[in-house]
Coordinates of C-alpha atoms and ligand atoms in Angstrom, one line a residue:
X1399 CA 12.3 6.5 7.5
X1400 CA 9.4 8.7 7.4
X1401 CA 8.6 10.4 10.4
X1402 CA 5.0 12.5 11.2
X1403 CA 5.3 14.4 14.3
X1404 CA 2.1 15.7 15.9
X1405 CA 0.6 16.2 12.3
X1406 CA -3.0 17.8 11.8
X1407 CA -4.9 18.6 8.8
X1408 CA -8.2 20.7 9.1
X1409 CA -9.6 21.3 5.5
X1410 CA -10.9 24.6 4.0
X1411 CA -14.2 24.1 4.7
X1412 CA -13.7 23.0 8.7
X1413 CA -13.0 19.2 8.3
X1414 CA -10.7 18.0 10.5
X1415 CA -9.4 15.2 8.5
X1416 CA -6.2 14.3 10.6
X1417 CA -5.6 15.6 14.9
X1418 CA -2.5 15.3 16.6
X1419 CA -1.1 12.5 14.6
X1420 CA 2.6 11.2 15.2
X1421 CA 4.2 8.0 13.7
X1422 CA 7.2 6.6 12.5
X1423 CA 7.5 4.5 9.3
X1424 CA 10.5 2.3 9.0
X1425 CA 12.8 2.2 5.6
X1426 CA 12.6 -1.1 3.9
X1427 CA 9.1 -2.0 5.4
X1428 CA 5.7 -2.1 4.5
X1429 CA 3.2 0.3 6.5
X1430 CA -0.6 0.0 5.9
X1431 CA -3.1 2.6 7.4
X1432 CA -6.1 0.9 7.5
X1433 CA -9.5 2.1 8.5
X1434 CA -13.0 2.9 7.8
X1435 CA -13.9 5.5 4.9
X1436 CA -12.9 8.6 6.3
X1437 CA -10.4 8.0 8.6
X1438 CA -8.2 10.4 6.8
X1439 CA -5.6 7.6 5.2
X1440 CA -5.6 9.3 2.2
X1441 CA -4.9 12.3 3.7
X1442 CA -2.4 11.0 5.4
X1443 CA -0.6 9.6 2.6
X1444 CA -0.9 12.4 0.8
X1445 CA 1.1 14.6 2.9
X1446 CA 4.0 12.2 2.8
X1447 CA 4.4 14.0 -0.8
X1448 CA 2.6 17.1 -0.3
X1449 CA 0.2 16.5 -2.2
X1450 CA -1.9 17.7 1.3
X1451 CA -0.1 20.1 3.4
X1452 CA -0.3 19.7 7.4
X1453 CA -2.4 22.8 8.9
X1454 CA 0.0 22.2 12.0
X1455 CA 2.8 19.6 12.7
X1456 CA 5.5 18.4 10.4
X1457 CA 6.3 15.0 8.0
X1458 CA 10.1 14.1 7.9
X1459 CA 11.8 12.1 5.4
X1460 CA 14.8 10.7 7.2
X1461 CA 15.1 13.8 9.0
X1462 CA 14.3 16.0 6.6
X1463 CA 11.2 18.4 6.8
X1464 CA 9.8 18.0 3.7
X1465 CA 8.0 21.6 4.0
X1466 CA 11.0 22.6 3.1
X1467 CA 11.3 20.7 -0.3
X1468 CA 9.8 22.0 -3.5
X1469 CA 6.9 19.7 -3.7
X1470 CA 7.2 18.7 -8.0
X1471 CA 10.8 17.8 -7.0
X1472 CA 9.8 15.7 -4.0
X1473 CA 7.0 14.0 -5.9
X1474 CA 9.4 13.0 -8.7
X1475 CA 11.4 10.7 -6.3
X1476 CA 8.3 8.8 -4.8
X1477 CA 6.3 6.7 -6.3
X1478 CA 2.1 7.2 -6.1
X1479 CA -0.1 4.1 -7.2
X1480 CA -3.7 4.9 -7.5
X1481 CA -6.9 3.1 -7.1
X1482 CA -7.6 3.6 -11.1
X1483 CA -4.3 3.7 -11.8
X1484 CA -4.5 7.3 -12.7
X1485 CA -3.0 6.4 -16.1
X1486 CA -2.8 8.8 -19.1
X1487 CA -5.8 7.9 -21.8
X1488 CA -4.4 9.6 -25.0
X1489 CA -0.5 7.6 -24.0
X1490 CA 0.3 4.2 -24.5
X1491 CA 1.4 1.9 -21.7
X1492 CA 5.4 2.7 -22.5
X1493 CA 4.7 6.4 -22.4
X1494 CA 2.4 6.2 -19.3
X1495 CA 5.3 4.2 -17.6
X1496 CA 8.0 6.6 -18.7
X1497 CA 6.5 10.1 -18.3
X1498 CA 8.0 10.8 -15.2
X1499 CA 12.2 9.5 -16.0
X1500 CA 11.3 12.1 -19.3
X1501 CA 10.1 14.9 -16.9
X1502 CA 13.5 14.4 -14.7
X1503 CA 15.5 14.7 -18.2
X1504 CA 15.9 10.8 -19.0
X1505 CA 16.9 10.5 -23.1
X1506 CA 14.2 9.4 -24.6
X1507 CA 15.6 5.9 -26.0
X1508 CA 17.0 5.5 -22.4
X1509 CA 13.0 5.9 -20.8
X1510 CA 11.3 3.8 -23.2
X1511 CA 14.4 0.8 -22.7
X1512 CA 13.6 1.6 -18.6
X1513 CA 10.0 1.8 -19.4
X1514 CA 10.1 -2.0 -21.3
X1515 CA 11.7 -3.6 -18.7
X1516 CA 9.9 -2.2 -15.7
X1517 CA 7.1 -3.8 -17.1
X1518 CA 8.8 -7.0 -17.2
X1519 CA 9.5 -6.3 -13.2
X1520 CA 6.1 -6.3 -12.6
X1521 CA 4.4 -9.0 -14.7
X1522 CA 3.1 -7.6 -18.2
X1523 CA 4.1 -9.0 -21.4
X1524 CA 6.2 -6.2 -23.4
X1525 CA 3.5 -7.0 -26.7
X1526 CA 1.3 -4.2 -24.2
X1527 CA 3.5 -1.7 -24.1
X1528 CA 2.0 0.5 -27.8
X1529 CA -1.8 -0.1 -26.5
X1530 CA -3.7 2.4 -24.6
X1531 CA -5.3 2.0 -21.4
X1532 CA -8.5 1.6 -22.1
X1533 CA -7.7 -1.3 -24.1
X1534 CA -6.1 -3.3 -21.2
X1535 CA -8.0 -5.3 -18.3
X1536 CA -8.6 -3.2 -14.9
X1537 CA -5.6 -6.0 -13.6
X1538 CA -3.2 -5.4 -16.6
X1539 CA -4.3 -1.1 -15.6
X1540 CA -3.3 -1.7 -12.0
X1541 CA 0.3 -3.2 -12.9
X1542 CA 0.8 -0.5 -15.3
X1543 CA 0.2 2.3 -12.7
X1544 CA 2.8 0.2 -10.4
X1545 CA 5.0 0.0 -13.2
X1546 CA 4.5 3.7 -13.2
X1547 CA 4.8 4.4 -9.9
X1548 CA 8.3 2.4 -9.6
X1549 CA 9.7 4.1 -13.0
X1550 CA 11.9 6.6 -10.7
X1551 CA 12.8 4.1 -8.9
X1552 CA 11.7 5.9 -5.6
X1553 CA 12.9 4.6 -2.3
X1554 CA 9.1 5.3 -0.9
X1555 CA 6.2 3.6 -3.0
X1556 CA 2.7 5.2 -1.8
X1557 CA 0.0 2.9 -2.7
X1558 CA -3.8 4.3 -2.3
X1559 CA -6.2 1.4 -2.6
X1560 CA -4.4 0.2 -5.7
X1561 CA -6.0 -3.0 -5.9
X1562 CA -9.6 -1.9 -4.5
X1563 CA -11.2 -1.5 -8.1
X1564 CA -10.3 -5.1 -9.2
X1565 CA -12.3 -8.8 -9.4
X1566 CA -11.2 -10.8 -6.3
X1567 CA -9.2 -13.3 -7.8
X1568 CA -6.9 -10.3 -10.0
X1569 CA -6.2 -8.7 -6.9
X1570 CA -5.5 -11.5 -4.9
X1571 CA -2.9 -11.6 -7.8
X1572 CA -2.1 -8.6 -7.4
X1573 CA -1.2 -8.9 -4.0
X1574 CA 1.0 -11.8 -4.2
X1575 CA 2.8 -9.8 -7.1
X1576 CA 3.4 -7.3 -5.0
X1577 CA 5.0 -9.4 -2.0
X1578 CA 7.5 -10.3 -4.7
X1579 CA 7.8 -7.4 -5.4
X1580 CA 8.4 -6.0 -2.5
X1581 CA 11.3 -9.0 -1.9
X1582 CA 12.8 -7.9 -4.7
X1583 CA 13.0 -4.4 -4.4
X1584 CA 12.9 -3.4 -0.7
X1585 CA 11.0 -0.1 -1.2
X1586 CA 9.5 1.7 2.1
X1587 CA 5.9 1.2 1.1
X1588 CA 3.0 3.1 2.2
X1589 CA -0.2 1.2 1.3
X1590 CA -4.0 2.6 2.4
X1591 CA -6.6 -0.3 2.2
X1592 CA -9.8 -0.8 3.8
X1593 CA -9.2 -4.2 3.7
X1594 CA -8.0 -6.1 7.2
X1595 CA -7.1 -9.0 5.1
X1596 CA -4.8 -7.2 2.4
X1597 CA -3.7 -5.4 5.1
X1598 CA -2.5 -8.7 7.4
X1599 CA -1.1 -10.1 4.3
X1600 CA 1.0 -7.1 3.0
X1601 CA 2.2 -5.1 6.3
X1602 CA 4.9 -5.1 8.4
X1603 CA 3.5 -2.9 9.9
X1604 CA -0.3 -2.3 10.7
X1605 CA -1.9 1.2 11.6
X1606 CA -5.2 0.9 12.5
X1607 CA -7.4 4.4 12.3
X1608 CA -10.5 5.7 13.8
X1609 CA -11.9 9.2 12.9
X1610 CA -9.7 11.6 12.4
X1611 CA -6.7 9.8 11.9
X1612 CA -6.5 8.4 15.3
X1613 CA -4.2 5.6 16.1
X1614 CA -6.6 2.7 17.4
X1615 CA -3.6 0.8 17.6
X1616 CA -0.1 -0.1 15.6
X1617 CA 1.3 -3.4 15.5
X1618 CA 2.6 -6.0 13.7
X1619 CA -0.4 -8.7 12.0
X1620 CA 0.6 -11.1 15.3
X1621 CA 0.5 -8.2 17.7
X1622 CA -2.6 -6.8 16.3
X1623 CA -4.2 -10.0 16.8
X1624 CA -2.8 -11.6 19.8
X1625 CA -3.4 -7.9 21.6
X1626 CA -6.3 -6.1 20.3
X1627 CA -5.8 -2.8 22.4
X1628 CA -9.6 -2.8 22.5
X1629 CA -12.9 -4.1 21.2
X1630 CA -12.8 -1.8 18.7
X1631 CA -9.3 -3.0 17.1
X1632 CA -10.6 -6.5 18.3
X1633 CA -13.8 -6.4 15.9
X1634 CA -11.9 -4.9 13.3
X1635 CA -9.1 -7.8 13.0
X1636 CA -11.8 -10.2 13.4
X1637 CA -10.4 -11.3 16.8
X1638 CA -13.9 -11.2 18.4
X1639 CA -15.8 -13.1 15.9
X1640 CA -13.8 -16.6 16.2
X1641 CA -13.0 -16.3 12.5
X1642 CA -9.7 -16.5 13.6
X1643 CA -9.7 -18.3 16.4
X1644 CA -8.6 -21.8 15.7
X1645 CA -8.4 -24.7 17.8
X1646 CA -6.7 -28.6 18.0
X1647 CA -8.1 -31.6 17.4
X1648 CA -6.8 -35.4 18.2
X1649 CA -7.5 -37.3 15.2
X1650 CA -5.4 -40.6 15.2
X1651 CA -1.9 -39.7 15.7
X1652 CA -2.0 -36.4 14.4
X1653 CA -3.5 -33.2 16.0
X1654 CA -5.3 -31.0 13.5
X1655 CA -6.2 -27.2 13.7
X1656 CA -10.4 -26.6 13.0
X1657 CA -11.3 -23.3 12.4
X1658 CA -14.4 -22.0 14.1
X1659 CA -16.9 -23.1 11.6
X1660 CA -15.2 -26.7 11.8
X1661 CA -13.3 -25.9 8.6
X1662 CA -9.5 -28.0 8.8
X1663 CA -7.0 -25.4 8.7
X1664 CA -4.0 -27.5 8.4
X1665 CA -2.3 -30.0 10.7
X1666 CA -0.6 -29.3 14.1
X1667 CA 3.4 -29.9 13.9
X1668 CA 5.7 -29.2 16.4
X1669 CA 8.7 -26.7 15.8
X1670 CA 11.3 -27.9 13.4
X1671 CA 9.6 -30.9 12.0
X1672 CA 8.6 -30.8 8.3
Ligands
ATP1082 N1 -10.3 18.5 0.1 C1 -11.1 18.2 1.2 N2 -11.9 19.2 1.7 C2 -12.7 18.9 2.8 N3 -12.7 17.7 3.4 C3 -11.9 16.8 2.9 C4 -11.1 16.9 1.8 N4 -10.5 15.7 1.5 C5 -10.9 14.9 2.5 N5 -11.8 15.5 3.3 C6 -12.4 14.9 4.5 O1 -11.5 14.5 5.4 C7 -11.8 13.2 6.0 C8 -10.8 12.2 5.7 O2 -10.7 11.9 4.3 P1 -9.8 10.9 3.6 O3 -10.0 10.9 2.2 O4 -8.4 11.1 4.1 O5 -10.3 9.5 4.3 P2 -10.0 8.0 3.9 O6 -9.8 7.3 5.2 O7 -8.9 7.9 2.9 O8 -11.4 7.6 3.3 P3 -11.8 6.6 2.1 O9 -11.4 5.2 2.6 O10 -13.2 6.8 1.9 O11 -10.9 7.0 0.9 C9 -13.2 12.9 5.5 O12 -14.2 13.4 6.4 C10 -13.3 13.7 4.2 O13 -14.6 14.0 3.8

């Protein structure tokens, strides 16, 4: 698990990014921080492989202080998926994928085999692997840099708006790949969206943040949205609006669920029956 305990981070220049910030983040589950621009997830995630040191406070990694790690050798065994996927211009796919397993001393042959079939784990056709980035779509990019960032095979995936740069329909693909994914390979994942939706459909676990890192509130998607802490948490899951709210109605035999704009949602059944 990864703990923060009473974490703050006050930039160079004055910014307080992060105050007082303490959370845990199961093993095995999926975590979002979600929140307005500025709310310091980035910096939040980033401290989890120190890529941003804490001014005060500390991050533990099941139980371990990670100030006290060498940060390159930290970062080698967690994975970091970027909103542009960060991914090497002048290397091909199979190189991007692989640089890190050749920086830990992976044979060559060995990396590039590892390197093939990660891209089968996460959806892209092997005939990629010799192009270049720039000749891929953003979608097939995006994969790649997940690809990437599960080459280690890290137990903690961080995930930094790595679908926010993407056409609707390729990253609502995106996000049901990575569900499976996620099935399959019961990472602890650390995801930053701005995105209530992605967020509802990807966490486990839901951090909601105001300025300055502040926990609005921390829940599950049912939690968050059965008990907004407040209107602010309420407005932000879309609690307030009736967007979710749903309601029954008798139509024959059957009772059906009508959303607030009179939209059917589905049909009303009780427990148990299919
Ligand atoms: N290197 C830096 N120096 C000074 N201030 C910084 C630095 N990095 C971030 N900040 C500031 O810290 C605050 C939090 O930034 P951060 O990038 O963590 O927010 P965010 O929630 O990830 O935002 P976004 O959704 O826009 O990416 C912002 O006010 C930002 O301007």
């Amino acid at each position: 698990m990864i703990e923060f305990r009473s974490v703050s981070k006050r930039f160079p220049d004055g910014t307080l990014a992060v105050e007082d910030f303490s959370l845990v983040l199961p093993s095995h589950k999926t975590t979002v921080l979600v929140g307005s621009s500025g709310s310091g997830k980035t910096t939040l995630l980033r401290m989890i492989n120190r890529m941003v040191d804490p001014t005060s406070g500390s991050v533990e990694i099941d139980g371990e202080d990670i100030a006290t790690l060498p940060p390159v050798k930290l970062r080698r065994g967690i994975g970091y998926v970027m909103q542009n996927s960060g991914l090497l211009p002048h290397r091909t796919v199979v190189d991007n994928v692989a640089t890190v397993p050749l920086l830990r001393g992976t044979p060559k042959r060995q990396a590039r085999a590892d390197a093939l079939a990660m891209l089968d784990t996460v959806g892209l056709d092997r005939s990629l692997a010799d192009r270049y980035p720039s000749q891929l779509s953003g979608g097939q990019q995006q994969r790649v840099g997940v690809a990437r960032g599960l080459a280690v095979d890290p137990n903690i995936l961080l995930m930094d708006e790595p679908f926010g740069a993407v056409d609707p329909i390729v990253r609502a693909e995106l996000q049901q790949e990575l569900v499976r994914l996620q099935k399959e390979l019961d990472k602890t994942v650390v995801f930053v969206t701005h995105d209530i939706e992605e967020a509802f459909l990807l966490g486990d676990q839901i951090v909601i943040l105001s300025e300055g890192g502040r926990i609005a509130q921390v829940g599950s998607p049912a939690e968050l949205l059965a008990n907004p802490a407040d209107d602010f948490v309420a407005s932000f899951v879309g609690a307030d609006r009736g967007r979710r709210a749903l309601h029954v109605e008798r139509h024959g035999n059957e009772d059906v669920v009508v959303d607030s704009d009179g939209r059917l949602a589905g049909v009303l059944r009780s427990e148990g029956v299919r």
